[in-house]
Every structure is written in C-alpha cells, then in structure tokens.
Coordinates of C-alpha atoms and ligand atoms in Angstrom, one line a residue:
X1 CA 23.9 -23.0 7.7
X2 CA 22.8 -20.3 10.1
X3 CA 19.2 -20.1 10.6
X4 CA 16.3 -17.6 11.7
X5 CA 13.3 -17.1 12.8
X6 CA 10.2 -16.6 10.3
X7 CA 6.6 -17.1 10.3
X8 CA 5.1 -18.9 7.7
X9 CA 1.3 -19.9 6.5
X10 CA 1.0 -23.7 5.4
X11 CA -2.8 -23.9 4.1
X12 CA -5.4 -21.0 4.0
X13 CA -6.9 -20.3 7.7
X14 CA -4.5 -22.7 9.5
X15 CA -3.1 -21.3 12.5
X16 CA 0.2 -19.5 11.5
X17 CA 3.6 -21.3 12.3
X18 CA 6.9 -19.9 13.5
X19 CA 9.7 -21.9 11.5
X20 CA 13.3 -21.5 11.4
X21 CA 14.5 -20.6 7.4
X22 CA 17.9 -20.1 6.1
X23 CA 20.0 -16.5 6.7
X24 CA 21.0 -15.5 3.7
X25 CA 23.8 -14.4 3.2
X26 CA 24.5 -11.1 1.4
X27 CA 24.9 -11.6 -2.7
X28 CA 26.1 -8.4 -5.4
X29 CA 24.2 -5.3 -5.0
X30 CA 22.3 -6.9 -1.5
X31 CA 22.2 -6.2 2.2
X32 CA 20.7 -8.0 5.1
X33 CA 18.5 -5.9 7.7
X34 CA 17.2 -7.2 11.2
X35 CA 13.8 -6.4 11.1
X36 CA 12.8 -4.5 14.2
X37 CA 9.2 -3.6 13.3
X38 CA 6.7 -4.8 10.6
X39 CA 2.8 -4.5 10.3
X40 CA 0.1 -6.6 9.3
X41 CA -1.8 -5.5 5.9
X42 CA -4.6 -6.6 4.1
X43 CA -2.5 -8.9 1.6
X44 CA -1.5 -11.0 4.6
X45 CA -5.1 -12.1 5.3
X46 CA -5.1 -12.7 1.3
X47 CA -2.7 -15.0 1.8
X48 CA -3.3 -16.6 5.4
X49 CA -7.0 -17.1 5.2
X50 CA -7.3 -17.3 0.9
X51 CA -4.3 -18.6 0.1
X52 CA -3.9 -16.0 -2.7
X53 CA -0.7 -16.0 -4.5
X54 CA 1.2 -18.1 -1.9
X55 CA 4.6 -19.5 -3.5
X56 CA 6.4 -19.8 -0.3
X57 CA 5.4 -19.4 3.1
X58 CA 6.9 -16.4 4.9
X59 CA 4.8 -13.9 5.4
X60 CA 4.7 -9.7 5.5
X61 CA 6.2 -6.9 3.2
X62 CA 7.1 -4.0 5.2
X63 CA 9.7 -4.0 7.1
X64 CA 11.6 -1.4 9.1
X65 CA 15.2 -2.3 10.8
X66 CA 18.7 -2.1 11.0
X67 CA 21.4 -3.1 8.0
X68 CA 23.6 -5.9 9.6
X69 CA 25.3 -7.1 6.5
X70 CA 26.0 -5.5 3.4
X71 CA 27.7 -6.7 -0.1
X72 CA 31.1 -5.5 -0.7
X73 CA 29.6 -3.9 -4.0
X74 CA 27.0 -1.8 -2.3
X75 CA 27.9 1.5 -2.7
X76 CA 28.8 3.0 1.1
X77 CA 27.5 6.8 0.1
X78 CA 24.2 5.4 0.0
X79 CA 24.3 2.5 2.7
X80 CA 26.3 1.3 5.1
X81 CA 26.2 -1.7 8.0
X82 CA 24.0 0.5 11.0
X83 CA 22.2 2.2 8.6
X84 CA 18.2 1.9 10.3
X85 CA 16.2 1.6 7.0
X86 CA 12.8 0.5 6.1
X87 CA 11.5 -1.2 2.5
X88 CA 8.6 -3.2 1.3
X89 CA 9.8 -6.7 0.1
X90 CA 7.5 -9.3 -1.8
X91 CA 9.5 -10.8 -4.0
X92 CA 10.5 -14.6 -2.3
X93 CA 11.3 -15.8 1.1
X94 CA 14.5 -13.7 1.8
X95 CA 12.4 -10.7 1.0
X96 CA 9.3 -11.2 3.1
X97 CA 9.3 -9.0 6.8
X98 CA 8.2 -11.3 9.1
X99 CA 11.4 -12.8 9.8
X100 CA 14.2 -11.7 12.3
X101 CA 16.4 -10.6 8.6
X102 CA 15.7 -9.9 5.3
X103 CA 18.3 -10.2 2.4
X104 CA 17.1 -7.9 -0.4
X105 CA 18.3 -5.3 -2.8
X106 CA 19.3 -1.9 -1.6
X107 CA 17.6 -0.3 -4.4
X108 CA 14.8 -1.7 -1.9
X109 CA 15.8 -0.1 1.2
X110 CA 15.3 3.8 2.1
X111 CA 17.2 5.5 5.0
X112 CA 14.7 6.4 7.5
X113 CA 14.6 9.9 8.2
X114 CA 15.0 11.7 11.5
X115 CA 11.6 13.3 11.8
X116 CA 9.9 9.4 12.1
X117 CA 10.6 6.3 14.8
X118 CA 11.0 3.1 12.8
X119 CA 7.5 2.0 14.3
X120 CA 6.2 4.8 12.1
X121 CA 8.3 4.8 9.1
X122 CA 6.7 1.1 8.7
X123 CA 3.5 2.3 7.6
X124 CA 4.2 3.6 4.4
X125 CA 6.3 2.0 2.0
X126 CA 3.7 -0.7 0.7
X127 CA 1.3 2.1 0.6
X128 CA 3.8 4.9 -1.4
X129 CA 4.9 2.4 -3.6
X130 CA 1.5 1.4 -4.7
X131 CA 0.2 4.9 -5.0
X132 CA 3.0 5.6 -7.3
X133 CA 2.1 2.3 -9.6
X134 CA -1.4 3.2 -9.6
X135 CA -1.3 6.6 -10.5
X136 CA 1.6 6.8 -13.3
X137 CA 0.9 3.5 -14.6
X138 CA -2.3 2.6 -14.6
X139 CA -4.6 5.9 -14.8
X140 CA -0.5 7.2 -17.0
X141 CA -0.5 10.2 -14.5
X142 CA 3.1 12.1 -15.3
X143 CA 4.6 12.0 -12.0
X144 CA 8.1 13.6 -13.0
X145 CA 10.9 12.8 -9.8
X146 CA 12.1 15.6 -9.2
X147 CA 8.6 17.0 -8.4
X148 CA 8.3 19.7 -11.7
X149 CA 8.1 23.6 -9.7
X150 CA 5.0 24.6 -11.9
X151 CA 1.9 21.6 -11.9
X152 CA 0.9 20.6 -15.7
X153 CA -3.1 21.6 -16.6
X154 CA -3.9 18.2 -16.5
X155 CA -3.8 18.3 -12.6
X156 CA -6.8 20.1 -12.6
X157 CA -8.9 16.9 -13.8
X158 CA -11.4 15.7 -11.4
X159 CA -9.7 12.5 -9.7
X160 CA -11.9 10.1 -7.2
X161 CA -10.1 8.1 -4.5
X162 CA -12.7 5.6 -3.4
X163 CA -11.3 4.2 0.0
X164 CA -9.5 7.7 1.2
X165 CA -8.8 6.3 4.6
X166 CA -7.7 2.5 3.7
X167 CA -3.5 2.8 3.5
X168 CA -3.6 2.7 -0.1
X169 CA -5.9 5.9 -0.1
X170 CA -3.7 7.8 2.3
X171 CA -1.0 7.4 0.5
X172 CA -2.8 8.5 -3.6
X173 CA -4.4 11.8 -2.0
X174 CA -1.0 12.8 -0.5
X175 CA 0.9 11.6 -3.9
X176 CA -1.6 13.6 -5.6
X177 CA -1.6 16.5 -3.5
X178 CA 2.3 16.5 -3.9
X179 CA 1.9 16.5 -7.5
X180 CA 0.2 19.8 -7.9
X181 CA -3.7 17.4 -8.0
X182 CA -6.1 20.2 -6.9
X183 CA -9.9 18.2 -7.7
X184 CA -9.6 15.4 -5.6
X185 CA -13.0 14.1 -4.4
X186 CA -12.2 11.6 -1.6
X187 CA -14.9 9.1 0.1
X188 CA -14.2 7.4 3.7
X189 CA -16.5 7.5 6.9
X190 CA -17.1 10.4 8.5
X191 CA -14.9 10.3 11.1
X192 CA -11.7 10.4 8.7
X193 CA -13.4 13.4 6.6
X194 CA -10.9 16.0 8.2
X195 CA -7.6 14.1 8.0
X196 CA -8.5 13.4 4.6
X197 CA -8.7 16.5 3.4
X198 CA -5.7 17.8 5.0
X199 CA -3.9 14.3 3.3
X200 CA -5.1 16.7 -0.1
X201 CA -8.9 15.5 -0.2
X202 CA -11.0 18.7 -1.9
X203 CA -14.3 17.2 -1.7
X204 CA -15.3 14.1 0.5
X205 CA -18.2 12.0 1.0
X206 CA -19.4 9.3 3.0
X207 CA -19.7 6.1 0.9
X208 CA -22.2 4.5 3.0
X209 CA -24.3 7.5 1.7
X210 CA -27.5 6.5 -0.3
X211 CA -27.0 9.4 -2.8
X212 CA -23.1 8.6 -3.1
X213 CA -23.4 8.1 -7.2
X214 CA -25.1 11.4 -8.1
X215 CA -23.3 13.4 -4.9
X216 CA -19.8 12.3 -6.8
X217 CA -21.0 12.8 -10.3
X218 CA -22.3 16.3 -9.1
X219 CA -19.2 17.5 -7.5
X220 CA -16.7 16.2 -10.3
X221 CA -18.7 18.2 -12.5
X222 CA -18.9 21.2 -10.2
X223 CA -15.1 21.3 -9.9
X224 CA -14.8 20.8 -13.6
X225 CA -16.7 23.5 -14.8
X226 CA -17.7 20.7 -17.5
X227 CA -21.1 19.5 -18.7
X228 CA -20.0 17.3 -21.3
X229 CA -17.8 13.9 -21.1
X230 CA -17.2 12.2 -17.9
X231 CA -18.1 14.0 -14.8
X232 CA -15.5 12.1 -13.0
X233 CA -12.2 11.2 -15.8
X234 CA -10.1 8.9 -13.7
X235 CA -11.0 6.7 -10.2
X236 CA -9.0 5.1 -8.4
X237 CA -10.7 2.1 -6.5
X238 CA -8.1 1.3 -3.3
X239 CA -10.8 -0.9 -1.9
X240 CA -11.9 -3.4 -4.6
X241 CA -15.0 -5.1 -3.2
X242 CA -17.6 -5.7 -5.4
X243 CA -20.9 -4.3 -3.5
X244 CA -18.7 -2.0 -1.6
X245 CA -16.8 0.5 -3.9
X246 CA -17.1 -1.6 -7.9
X247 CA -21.2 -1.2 -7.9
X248 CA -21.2 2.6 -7.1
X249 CA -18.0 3.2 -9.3
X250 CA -19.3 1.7 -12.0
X251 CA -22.4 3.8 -12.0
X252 CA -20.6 7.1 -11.5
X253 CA -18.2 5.5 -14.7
X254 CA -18.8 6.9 -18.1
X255 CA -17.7 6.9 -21.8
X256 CA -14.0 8.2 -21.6
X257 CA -13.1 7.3 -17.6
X258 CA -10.1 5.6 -16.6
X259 CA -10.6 3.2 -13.8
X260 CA -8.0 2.1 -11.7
X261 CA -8.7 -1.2 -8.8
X262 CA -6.4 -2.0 -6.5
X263 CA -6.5 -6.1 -6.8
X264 CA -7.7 -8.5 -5.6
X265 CA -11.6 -7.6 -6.4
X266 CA -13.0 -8.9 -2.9
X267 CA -16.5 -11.1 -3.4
X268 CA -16.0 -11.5 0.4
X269 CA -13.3 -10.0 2.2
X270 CA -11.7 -11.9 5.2
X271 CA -13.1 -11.1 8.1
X272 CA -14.5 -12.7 11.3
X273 CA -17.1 -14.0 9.6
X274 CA -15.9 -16.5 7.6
X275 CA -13.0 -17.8 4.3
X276 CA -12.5 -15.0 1.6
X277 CA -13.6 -15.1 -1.6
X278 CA -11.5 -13.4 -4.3
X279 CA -11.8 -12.8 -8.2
X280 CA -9.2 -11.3 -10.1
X281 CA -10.4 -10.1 -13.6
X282 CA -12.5 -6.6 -13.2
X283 CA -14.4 -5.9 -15.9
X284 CA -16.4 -9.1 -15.3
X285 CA -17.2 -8.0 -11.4
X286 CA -19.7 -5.0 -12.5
X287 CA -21.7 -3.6 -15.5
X288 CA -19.2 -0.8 -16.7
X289 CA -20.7 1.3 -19.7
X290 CA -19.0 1.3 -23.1
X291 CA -16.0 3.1 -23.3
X292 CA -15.1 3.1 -19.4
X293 CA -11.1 1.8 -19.1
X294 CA -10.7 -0.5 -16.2
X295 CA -7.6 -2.2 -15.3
X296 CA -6.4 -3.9 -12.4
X297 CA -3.5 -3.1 -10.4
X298 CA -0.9 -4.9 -9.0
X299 CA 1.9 -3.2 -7.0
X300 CA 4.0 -6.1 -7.4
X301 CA 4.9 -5.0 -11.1
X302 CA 6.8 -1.8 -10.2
X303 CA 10.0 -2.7 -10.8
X304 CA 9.2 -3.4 -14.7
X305 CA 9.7 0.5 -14.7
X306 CA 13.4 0.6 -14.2
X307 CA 13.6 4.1 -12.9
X308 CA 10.7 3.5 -10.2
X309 CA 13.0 0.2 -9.6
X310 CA 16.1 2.3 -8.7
X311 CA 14.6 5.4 -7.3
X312 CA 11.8 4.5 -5.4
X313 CA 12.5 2.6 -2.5
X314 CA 15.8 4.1 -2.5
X315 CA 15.3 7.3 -2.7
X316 CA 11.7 8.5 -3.3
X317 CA 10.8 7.0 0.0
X318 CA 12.6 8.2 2.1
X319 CA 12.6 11.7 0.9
X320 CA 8.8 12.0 0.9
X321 CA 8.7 10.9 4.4
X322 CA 11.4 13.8 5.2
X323 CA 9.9 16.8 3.5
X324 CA 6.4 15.6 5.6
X325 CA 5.3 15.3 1.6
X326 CA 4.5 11.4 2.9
X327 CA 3.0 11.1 7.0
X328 CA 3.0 7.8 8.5
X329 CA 0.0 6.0 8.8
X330 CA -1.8 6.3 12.8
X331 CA -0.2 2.5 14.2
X332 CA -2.0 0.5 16.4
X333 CA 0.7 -1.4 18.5
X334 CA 0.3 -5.1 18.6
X335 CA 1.5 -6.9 21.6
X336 CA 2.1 -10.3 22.6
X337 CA 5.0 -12.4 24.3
X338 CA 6.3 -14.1 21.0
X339 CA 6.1 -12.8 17.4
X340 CA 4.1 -15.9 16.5
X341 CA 1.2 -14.3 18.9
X342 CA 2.0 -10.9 17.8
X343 CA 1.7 -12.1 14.1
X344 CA -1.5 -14.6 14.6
X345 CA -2.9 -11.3 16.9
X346 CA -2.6 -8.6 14.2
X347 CA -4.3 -11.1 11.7
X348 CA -7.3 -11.7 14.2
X349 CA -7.1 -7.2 14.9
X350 CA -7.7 -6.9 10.6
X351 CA -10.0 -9.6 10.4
X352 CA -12.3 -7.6 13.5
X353 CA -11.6 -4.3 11.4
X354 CA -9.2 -1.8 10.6
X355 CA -10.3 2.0 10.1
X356 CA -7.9 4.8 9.1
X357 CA -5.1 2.5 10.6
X358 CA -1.8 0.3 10.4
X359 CA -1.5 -2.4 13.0
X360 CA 2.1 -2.5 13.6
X361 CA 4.4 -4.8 15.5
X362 CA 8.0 -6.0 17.0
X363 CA 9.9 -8.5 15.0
X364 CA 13.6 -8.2 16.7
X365 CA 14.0 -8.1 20.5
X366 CA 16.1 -5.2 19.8
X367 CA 16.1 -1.7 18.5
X368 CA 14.3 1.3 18.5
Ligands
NAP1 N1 -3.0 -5.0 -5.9 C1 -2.2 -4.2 -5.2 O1 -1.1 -3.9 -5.7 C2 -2.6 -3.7 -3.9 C3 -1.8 -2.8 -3.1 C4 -2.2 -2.4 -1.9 C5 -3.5 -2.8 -1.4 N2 -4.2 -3.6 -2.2 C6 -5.5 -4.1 -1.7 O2 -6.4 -3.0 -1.5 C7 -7.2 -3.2 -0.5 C8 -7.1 -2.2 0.6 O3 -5.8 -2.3 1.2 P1 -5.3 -1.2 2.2 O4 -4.2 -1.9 3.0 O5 -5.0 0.1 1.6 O6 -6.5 -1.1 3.1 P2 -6.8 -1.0 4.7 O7 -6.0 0.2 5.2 O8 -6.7 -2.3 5.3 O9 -8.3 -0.6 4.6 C9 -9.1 -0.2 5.7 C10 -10.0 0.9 5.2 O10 -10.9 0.4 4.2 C11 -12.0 1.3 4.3 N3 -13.2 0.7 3.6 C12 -13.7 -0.6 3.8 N4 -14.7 -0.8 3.0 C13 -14.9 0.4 2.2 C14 -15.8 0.7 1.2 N5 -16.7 -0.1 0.8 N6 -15.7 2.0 0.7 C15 -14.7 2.8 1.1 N7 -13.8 2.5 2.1 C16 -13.9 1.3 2.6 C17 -12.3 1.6 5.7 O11 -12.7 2.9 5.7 P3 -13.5 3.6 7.0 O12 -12.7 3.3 8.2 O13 -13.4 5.1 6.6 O14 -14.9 3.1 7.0 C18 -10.9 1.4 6.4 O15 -10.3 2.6 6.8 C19 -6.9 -4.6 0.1 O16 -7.7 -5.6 -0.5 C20 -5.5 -4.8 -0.4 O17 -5.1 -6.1 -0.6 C21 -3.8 -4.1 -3.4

C-alpha cells in the first residue's frame, strides 16, 4: 500500500510526530489533492495540547493544493486532475491537511480563483464556513445563495461580533456585510479598528475597555433607534473565553437576545503558559438573564444542511473569494527545514499569540 507523509498528535502536549498513513485512493464522488499549503488554527492547539475531540491523529483542516486523482464519477465541468483547489476537511484521517494528500469529497473542494496565491486562499475556508453555520443556523439569519438584490428589514437589527479580528470574526462581518447587515458593532484591539470596519464593522470598540458593557448596549441602541427590548438582539461570540468575551456578553445580554459561541468555551486557552482547560456546555459558563438564547456552535455540523453540504465548499467558496465579497486572512509564513518543524513551529507561534492573523505554512515540496 502506498504511503504518505502526515503529522499526527499521540497525547495532549507531546511533541508532535511525523508518521507515514495510508494514500487513499480515490472512492465515488472523491478526489485526492497534494496539499501545497495549510495553516495552523486554534482547533489544532485544542487538539495538540487538550486533547479535545481527538479520534485519530492527523492533524489540520485547511488545505490548499493541487487535484492529483480524481474518481471516474466526478463530474469533469466542475473538477478535473490539475485543478489547484483549496477546502476545509475535518471529518477522519484522509480528510485532515497536514498530510502530503487528502482524499475527500469534491463537494469539499473550491477552485481557487485567479485574484489569490494558494498561500492566501488557505486562510479562509475554516473561517467562511463557520461564519455561514453561525449566522443561518444558530442566530436562523436568512442567508439566500444567490445573494437576494434587495436586503430583507431584518438586516437592519443590531448584530455584535465579539472577537472582529480572530479568523472567525473576519469572516461574520464580511458575511454580514455581504448580506445587506448594516448595524454591526464589532470589538478587537485597537490596532485592527480600521480593517475591521472596512471587513463591514459600523461601530467598533476595544474589548479591553472598562466601559465595554454600557458602550455596546449604548450604541446597539443608538443604531436601533429602540428603547425597549434588547439593545443588542443577536451576538455572536467568535472567542469563547469565559472572563474574556462570556462575562461582558452576558451583561450586555437581555430578555429576547440570541447568543451565538463559537465552541469550545475556553476556562484557559492554550498558551505558553501552561495545559488548556475547556468546558463545552454554555449556559453554565456565565449568569445569562431569563430569556437570553445561548447555543453553542460547532462548524463541524454543516453538512446536516444538505444544500450548505453541496454548495458551500464547492461553490460558495470560491466565488466569495472571487468577487473580493471574502479577503484572505493577513498570513504569517512559517518556516522551517521539515514540515514536522514547520507544524511543531506554528503550534509554538499561536500558543505565543496570534493577532488579526493566519500562520500559514508548506506541506508539499512543490507548487505554487
Ligand atoms: N466551534 C466551532 O465551530 C469553531 C469554529 C472556528 C473557531 N472556533 C473557536 O473560536 C476561537 C477563535 O478561533 P479563530 O481561529 O477565529 O481565532 P484566532 O484568529 O486564532 O483569534 C485570534 C484573535 O483573538 C482575539 N481575541 C483574543 N481574546 C479576545 C477577547 N477576550 N475578546 C476579543 N477578541 C479577543 C485577538 O484579538 P486582538 O488581536 O484584536 O487583541 C486575536 O486577533 C477558538 O477557540 C476556535 O477554536 C470554533
């Protein structure tokens, strides 16, 4: 059996290992892509130093590359061997990116567009996909595919992204932007304040602010025009630490808001410091007031919405990157002689800090 190159995690915070794992070949409806460039994302500390949700060991979800195989029964209009695409995979070890190939659906695979390098077009799908899932599933946002030419009234609703500049938030305020959102309230350190409004940002704040509660709650009600009900209807929480973004939240929370959190809820979030420490179930990790919806979100559930399953990787992707609806995340480039330092390097760059960033890196030799 032909084998490859992957790199796997054995326990939480053991030093990474480079293992060879089966090639896969090709089954119905699948392709297998070299992977030329992935990136290193909060979820793989979750699962390198915490050992959260580890079934297997590969690591990494995005992936960016070159098809090399397809199945006879993938439909050539839409991809074909030499294709360079780019996908977010998750679901077992064939799927994960850092490995020299992936074997995955091509529902999971996008064309990259002209207008981005590969090393760009890594950045975002992890990001798009979960913006989509948060948005129309779990605070039921109608984003119509096509994009609809005239916005519904609801986009006028006051919206907070807590976490504008963390990948996740990039990706919401230009998804909401996109979607006609025009009350977007955005918080992030200073320094991002611009980019963020240009990603579609109205108002934005500094969450470090001692006054971030009644600053929110005062401009959600000043772009509402409302006194009455909540002064901010739906949050979306892309950072999910429990001092960091759940305390404030739930204080700016009332009777009638729908709460999105981007899981896991971090007690202690990995870091140079020392192990992560993770809970899962929100509504127990702050004191939310009666009549507050919170829910948890996990990206990994897309696919239960069959039309997100066909379209989005597919197609969504690839065209939101195109139009410029979607911009790549800024990439730090991580170097190193092997892609075991390279991987074990970008883990040790997040765990030092990320701001307003993607640390991206070579898998393949080869490619652009
Ligand atoms: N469950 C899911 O489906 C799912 C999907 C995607 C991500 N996530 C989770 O969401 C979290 C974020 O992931 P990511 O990849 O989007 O993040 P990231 O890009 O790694 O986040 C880095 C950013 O977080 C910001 N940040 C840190 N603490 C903050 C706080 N207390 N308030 C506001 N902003 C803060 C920093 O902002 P400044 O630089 O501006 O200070 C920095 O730019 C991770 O725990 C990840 O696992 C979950």
């Amino acid at each position: 059996m032909a084998t490859h190159p992957a790199i796997v995690t054995t326990t939480a915070s053991a030093p990474l290992k480079l293992q060879n794992v089966p090639t896969v070949v090709p089954k119905s409806g699948e392709v297998r892509v070299r992977v030329d460039w992935t990136m290193t994302a909060a979820f793989d500390l979750h699962q390198a130093d915490g050992g959260l949700l580890v079934s297997h060991g590969v690591l990494g979800s995005c992936f960016a590359g070159i098809i090399v195989e397809a199945s006879p029964d993938v439909d050539t209009a839409k991809l074909r061997i030499g294709d360079k695409v780019f996908g977010y995979g998750f679901q077992d070890q064939q799927t994960r990116a850092y490995q020299l190939y992936v074997t995955i659906s091509a529902h999971m695979c996008g064309k990259i567009p002209s207008n981005v390098t590969p090393q760009e077009a890594v950045t975002v799908p992890d990001s798009l996909i979960t913006a989509v899932h948060t948005l129309s599933y779990s605070l039921r946002l109608p984003l119509q595919w096509p994009v609809p030419a005239s916005p519904s009234p609801s986009t006028k609703t006051p919206i907070l992204v807590w976490g504008g500049s963390s990948s996740s938030g990039h990706a919401i305020l230009q998804v909401l932007k996109h979607w006609g959102y025009t009350n977007i309230i955005a918080t992030s350190s200073p320094q991002h304040h611009e980019l963020l409004k240009v990603l579609g940002a109205t108002k934005v704040f500094d969450y470090r602010d001692e006054k971030i509660v009644e600053n929110i709650k005062n401009a959600g009600r000043s772009l509402s025009g409302n006194t009455q009900g909540p002064a901010v209807p739906l949050i979306v929480d892309s950072i999910g630490s429990v001092s960091g973004s759940l305390a404030p939240i739930s204080a700016i929370a009332s009777t009638g808001t729908r709460v999105a959190v981007l899981l896991p809820v971090l007690i202690r979030a990995p870091s140079v410091k020392g192990p992560p420490e993770y809970a899962m179930d929100v509504k127990l990790m702050a004191k939310w007031q009666d009549g507050v919806e919170v829910e948890g979100v996990r990206t990994h559930f897309y696919m239960e919405n069959e039309a997100l399953k066909e379209r989005l990787q597919s197609e969504m992707l690839p065209e939101l990157v195109r139009t410029g609806a979607i911009r790549p995340i800024r990439q730090r480039l991580i170097t190193g002689s092997t892609m075991l330092e390279r991987a074990e390097s970008a883990l040790q760059a997040w765990r030092e800090g990320v701001s307003g960033e993607r640390l991206v890196w070579r898998v393949s030799g080869e490619g652009s």
